[in-house]
Coordinates of N, CA, C and O in Angstrom, one line a residue:
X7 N -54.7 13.9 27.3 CA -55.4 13.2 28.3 C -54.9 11.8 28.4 O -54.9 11.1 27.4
X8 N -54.3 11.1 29.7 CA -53.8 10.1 29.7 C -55.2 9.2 30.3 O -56.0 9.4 31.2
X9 N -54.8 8.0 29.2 CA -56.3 7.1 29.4 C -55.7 5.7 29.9 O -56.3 4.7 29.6
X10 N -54.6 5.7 30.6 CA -53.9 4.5 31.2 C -54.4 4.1 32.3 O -55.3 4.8 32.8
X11 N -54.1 2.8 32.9 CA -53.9 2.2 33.9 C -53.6 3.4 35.2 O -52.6 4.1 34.9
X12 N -54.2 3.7 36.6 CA -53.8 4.0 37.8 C -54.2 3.4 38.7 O -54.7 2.4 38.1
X13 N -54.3 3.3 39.7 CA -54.6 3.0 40.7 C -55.8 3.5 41.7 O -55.6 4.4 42.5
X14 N -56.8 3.1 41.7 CA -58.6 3.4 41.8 C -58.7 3.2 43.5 O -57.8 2.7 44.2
X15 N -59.9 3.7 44.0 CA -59.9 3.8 44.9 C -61.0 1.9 45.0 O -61.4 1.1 44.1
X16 N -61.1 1.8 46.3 CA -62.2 0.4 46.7 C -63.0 0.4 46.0 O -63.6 1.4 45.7
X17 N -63.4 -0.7 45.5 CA -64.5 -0.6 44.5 C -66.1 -0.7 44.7 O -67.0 -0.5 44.0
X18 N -65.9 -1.0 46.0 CA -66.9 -1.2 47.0 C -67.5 -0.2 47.4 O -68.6 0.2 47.0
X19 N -66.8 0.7 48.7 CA -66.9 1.6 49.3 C -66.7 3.0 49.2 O -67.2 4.0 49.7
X20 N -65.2 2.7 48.0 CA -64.7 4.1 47.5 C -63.7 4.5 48.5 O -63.1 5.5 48.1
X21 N -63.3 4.0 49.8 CA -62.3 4.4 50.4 C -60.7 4.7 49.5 O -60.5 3.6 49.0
X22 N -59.9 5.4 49.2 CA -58.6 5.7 48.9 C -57.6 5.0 49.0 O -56.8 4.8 48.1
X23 N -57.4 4.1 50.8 CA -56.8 3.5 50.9 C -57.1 2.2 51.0 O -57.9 1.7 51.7
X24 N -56.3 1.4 49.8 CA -56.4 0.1 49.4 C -55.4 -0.9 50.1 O -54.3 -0.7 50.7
X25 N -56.1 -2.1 49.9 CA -55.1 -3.3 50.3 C -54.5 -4.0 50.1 O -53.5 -4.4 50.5
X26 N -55.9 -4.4 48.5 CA -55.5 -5.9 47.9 C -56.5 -5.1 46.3 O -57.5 -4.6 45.9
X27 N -54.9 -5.8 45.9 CA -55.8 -5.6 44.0 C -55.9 -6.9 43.7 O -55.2 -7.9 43.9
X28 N -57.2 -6.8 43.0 CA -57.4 -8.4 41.8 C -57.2 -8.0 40.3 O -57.9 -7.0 39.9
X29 N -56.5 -8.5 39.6 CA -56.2 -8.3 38.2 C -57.1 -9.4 37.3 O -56.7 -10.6 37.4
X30 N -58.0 -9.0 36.5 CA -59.6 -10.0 36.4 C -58.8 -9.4 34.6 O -58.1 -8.4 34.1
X31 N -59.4 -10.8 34.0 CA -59.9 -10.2 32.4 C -60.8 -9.6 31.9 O -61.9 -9.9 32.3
X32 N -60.7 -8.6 30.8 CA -61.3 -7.4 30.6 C -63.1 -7.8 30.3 O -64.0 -6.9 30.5
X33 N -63.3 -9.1 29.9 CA -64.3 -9.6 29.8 C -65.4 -9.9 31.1 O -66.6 -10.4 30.9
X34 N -64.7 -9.4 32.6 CA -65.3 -9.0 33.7 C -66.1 -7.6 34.0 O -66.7 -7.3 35.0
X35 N -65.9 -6.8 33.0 CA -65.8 -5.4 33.3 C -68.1 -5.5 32.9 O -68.8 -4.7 33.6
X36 N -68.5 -6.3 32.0 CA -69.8 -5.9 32.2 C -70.5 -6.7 33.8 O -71.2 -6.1 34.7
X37 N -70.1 -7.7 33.9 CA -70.7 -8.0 35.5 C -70.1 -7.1 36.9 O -70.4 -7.5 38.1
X38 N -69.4 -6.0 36.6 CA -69.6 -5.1 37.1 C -70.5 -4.5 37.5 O -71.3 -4.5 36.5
X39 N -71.0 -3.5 38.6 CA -72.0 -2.0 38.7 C -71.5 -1.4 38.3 O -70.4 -1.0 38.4
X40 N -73.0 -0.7 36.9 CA -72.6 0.3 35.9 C -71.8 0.6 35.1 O -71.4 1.7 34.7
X41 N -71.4 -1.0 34.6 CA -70.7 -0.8 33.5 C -71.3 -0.9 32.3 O -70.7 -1.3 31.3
X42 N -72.6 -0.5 32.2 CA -73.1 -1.1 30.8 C -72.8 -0.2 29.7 O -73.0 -0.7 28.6
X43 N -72.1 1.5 29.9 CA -71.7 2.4 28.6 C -70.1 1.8 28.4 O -69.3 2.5 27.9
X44 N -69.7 0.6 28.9 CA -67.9 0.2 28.9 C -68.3 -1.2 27.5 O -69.0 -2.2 27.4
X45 N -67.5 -0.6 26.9 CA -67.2 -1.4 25.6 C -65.9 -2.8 26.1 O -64.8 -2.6 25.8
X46 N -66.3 -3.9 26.8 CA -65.2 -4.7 27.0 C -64.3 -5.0 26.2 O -63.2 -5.3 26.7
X47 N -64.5 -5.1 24.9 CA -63.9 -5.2 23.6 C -62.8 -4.4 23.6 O -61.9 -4.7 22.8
X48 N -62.8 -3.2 24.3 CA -62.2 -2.1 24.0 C -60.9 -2.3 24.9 O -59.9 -1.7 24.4
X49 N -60.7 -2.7 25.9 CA -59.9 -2.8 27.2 C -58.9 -3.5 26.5 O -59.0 -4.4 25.7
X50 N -57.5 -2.8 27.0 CA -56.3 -3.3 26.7 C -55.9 -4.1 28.0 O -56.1 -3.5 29.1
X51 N -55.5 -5.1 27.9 CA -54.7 -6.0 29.1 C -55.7 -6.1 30.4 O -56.9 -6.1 30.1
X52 N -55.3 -6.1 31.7 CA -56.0 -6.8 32.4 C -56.7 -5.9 32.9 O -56.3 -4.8 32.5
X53 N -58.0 -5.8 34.0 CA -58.9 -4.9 34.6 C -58.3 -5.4 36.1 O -58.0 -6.6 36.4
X54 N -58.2 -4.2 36.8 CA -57.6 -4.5 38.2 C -59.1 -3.5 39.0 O -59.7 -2.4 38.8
X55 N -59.0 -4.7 39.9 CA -59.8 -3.9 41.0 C -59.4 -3.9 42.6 O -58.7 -4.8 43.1
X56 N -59.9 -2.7 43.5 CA -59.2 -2.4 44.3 C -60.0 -2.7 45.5 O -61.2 -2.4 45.5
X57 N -59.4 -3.3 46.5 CA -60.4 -3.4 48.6 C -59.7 -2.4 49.2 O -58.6 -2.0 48.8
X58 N -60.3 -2.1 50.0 CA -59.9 -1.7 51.2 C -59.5 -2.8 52.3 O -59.7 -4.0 51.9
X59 N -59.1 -2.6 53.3 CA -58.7 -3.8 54.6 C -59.8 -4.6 54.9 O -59.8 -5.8 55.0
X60 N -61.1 -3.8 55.2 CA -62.5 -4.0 55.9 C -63.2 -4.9 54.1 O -63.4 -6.1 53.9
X61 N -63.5 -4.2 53.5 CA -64.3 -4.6 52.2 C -62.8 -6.0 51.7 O -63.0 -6.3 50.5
X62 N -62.0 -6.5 52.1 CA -60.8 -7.3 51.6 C -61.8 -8.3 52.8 O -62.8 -8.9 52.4
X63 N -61.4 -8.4 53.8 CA -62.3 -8.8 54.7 C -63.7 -9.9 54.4 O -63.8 -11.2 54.4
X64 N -64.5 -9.1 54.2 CA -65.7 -9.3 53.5 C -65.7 -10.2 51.7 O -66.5 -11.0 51.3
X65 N -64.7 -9.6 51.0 CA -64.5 -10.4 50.2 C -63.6 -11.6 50.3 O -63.6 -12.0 49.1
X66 N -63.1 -12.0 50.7 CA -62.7 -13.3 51.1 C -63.4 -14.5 51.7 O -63.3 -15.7 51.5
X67 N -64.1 -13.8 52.4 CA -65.3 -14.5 53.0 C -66.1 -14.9 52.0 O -66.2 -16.1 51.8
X68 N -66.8 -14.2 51.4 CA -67.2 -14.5 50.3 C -67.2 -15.2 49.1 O -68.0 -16.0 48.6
X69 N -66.0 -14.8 48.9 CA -65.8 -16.0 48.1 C -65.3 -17.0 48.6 O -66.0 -18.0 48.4
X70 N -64.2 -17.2 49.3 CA -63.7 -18.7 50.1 C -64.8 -19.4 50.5 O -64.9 -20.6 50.3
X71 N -65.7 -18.6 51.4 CA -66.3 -19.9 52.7 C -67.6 -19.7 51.7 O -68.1 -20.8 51.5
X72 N -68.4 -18.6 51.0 CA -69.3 -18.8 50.8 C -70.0 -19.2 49.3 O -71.1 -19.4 48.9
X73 N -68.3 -19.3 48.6 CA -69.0 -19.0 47.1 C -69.8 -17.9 46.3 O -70.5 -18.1 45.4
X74 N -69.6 -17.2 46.7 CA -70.1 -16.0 45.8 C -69.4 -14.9 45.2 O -68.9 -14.1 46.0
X75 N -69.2 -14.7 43.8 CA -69.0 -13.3 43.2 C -68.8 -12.2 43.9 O -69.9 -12.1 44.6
X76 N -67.9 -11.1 44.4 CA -68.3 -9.8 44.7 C -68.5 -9.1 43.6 O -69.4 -8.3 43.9
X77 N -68.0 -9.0 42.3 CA -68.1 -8.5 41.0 C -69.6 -8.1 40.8 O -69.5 -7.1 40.0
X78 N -70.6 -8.2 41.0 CA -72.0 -7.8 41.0 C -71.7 -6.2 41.8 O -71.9 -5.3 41.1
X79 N -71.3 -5.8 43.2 CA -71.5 -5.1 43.8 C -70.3 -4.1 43.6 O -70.2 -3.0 44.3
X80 N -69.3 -4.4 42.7 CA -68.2 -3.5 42.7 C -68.4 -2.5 41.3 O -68.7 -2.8 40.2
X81 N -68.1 -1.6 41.7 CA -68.2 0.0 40.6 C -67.5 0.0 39.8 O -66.4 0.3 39.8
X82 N -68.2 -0.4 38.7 CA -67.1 0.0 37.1 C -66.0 1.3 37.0 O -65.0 1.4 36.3
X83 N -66.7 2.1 37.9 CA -65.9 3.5 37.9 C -65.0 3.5 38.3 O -64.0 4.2 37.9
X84 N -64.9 2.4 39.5 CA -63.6 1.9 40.4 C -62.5 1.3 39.8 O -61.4 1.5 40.2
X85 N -63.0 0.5 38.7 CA -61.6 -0.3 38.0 C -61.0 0.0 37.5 O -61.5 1.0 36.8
X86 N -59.2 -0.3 37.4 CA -58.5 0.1 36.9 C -58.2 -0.3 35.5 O -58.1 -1.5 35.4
X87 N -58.0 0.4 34.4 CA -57.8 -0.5 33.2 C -57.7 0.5 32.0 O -58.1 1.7 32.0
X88 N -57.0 0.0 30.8 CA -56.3 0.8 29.8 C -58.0 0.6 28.7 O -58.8 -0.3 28.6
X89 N -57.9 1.9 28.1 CA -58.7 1.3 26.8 C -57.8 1.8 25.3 O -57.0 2.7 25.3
X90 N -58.1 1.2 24.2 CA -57.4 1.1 23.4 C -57.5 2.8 22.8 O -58.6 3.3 23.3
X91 N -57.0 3.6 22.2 CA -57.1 4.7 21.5 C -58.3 4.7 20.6 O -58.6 3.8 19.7
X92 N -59.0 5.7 21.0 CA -60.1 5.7 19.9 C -59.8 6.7 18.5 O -59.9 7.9 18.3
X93 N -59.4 5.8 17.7 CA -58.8 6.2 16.5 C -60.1 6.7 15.4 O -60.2 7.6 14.6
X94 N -61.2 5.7 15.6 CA -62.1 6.2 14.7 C -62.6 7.7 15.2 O -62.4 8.6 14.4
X95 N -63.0 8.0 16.0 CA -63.6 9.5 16.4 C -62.7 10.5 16.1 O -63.0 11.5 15.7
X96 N -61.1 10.2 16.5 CA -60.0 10.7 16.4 C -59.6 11.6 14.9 O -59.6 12.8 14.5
X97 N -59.1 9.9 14.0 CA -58.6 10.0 12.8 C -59.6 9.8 11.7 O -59.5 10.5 10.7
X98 N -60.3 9.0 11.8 CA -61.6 8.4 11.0 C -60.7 7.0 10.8 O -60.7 6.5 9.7
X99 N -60.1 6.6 11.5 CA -59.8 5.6 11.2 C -60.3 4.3 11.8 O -60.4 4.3 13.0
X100 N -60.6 3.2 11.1 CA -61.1 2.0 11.9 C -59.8 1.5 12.4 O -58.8 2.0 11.9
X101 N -59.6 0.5 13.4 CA -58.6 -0.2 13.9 C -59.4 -1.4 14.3 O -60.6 -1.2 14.3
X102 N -58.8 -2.7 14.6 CA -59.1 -3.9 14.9 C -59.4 -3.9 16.5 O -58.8 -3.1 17.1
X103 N -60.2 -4.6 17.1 CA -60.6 -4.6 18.5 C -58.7 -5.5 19.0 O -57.7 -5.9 18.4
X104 N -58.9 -5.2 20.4 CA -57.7 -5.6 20.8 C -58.2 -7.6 20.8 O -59.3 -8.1 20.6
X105 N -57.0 -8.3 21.1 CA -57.3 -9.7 20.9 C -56.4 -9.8 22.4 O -55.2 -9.5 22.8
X106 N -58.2 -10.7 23.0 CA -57.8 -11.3 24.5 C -57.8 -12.7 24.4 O -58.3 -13.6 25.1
X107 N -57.1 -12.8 23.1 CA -57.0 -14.5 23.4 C -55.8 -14.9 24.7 O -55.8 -15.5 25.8
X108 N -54.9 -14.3 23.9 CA -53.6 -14.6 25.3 C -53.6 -14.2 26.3 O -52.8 -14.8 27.1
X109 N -54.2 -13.1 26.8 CA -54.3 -12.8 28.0 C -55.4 -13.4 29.3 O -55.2 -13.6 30.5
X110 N -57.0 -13.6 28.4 CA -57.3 -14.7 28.9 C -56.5 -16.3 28.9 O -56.1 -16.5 30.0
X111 N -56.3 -17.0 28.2 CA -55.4 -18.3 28.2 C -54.3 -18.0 29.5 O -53.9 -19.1 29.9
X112 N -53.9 -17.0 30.0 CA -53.2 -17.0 31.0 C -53.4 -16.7 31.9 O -52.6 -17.1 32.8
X113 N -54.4 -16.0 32.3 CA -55.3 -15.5 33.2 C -56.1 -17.1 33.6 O -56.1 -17.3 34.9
X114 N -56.5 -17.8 33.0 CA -57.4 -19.1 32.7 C -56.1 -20.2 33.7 O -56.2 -20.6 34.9
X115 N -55.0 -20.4 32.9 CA -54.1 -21.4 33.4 C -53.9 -20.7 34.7 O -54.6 -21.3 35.6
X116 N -53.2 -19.7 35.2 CA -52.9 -19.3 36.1 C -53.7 -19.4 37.1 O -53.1 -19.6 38.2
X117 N -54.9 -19.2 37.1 CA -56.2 -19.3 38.4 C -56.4 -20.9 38.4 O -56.3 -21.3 39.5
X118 N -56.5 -21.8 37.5 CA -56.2 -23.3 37.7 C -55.1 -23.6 38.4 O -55.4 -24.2 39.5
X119 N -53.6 -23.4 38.0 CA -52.5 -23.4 38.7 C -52.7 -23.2 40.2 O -52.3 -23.9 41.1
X120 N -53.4 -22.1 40.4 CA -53.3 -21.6 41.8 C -54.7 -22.4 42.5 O -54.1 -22.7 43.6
X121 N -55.5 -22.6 42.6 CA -56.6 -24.2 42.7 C -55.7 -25.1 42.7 O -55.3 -25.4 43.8
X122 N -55.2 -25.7 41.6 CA -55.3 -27.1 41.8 C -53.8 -27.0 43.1 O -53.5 -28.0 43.7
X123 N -53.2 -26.0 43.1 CA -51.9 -26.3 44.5 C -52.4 -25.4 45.8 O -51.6 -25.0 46.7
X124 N -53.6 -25.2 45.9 CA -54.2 -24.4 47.5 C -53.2 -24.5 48.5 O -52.7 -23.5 49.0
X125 N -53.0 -25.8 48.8 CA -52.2 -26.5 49.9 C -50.7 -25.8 50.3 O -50.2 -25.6 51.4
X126 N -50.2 -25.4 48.8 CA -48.5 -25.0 49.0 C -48.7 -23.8 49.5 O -49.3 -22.8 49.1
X127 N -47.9 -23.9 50.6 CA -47.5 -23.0 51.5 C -47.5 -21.1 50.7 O -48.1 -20.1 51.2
X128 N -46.6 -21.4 49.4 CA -46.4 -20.6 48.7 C -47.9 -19.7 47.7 O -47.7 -18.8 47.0
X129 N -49.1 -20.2 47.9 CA -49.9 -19.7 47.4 C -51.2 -18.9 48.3 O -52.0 -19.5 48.9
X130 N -51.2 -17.5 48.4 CA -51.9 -16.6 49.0 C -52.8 -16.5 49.1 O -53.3 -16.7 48.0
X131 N -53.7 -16.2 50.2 CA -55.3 -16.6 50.3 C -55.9 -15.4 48.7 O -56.7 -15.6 47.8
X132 N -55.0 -14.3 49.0 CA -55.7 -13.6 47.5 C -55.7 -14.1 46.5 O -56.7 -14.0 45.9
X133 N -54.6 -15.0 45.7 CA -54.3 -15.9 44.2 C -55.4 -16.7 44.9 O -55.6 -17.5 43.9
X134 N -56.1 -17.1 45.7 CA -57.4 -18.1 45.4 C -58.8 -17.6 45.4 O -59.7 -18.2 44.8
X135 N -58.9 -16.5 46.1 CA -59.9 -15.4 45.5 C -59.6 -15.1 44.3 O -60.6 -15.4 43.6
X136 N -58.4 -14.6 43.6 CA -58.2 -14.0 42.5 C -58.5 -15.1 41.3 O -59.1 -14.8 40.2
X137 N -58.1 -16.3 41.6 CA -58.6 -17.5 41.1 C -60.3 -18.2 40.6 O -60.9 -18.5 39.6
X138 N -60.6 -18.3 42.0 CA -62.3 -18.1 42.2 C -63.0 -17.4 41.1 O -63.8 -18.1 40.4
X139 N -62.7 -15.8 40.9 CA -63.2 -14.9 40.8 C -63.0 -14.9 39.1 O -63.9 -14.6 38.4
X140 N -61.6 -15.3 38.6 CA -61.4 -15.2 37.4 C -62.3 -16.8 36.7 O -62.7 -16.8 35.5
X141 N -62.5 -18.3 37.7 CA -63.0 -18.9 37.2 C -64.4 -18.0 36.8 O -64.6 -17.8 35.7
X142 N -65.2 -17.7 37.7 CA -66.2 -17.4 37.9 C -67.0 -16.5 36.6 O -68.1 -16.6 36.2
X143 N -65.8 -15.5 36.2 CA -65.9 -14.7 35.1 C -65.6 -15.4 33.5 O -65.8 -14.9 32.4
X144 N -65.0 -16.5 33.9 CA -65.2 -17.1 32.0 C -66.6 -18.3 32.4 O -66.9 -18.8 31.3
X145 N -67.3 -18.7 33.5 CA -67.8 -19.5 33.7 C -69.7 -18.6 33.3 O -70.8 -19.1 32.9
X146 N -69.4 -17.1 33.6 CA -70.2 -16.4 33.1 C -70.7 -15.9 32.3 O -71.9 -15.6 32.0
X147 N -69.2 -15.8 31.4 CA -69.5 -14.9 29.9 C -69.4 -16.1 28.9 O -70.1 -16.0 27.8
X148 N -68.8 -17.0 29.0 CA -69.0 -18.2 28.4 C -69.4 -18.3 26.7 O -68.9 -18.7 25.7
X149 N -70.3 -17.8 27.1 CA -71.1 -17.3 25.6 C -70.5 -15.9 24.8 O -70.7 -15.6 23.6
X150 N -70.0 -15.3 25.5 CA -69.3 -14.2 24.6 C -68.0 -14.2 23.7 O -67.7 -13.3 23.0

């Protein structure tokens, strides 16, 4: 059974054909819909989520002009993302949780990076959503 990374339908709507992915750290996966049986601890590398054209639309809006999260309304079932081998049920073996220090720390600089240069030509209305959205998710869990 491969328990990798693919490519998920909208996370919104569930449409197939996508637009725009956001690549969020794995510590976004509980302010998701329905994620409350997803062990975030457990997630290897980054959680990607998928729009459609129309729901891409709507989320930009949202967050650019209005400030707000779409992450409340989008389907944990929808996200894309690795989880680590479950070795205990497996082998009886304990293993160490995965460590998101570095991948948040880059996830973190990188959405600041892309804020603090809005202006440069070179930076995509999605890297400022994608930005927003990743502030928004250490601004939430804070405490975890």
């Amino acid at each position: 059974m491969y328990t990798g990374k693919t490519e998920k339908a909208c996370c919104l709507c569930g449409n197939p054909d996508t637009k725009t992915r956001l690549d969020l750290p794995p510590r976004a996966v509980p302010l998701l819909k329905h994620a409350d049986p997803i062990a975030w601890q457990d997630i290897v590398g980054e959680v990607s989520i998928y729009f459609c054209g129309s729901d891409w639309e709507t989320v930009r809006d949202l967050v650019l002009e209005t400030g707000m999260s779409p992450l409340s309304r989008c389907n944990a079932a929808r996200a894309s993302f690795d989880l680590r081998e479950d070795f205990e049920a497996l082998l009886n073996d304990i293993r160490d949780e995965p460590d998101h220090t570095e991948i948040e720390a880059e996830m973190r600089a990188e959405a600041e990076e892309a804020l603090a240069n809005r202006d440069d030509p070179y930076v995509e209305e999605r890297d400022l959503v994608e930005a927003r959205v990743i502030e928004w998710v250490f601004e939430d869990t804070a405490d975890e």
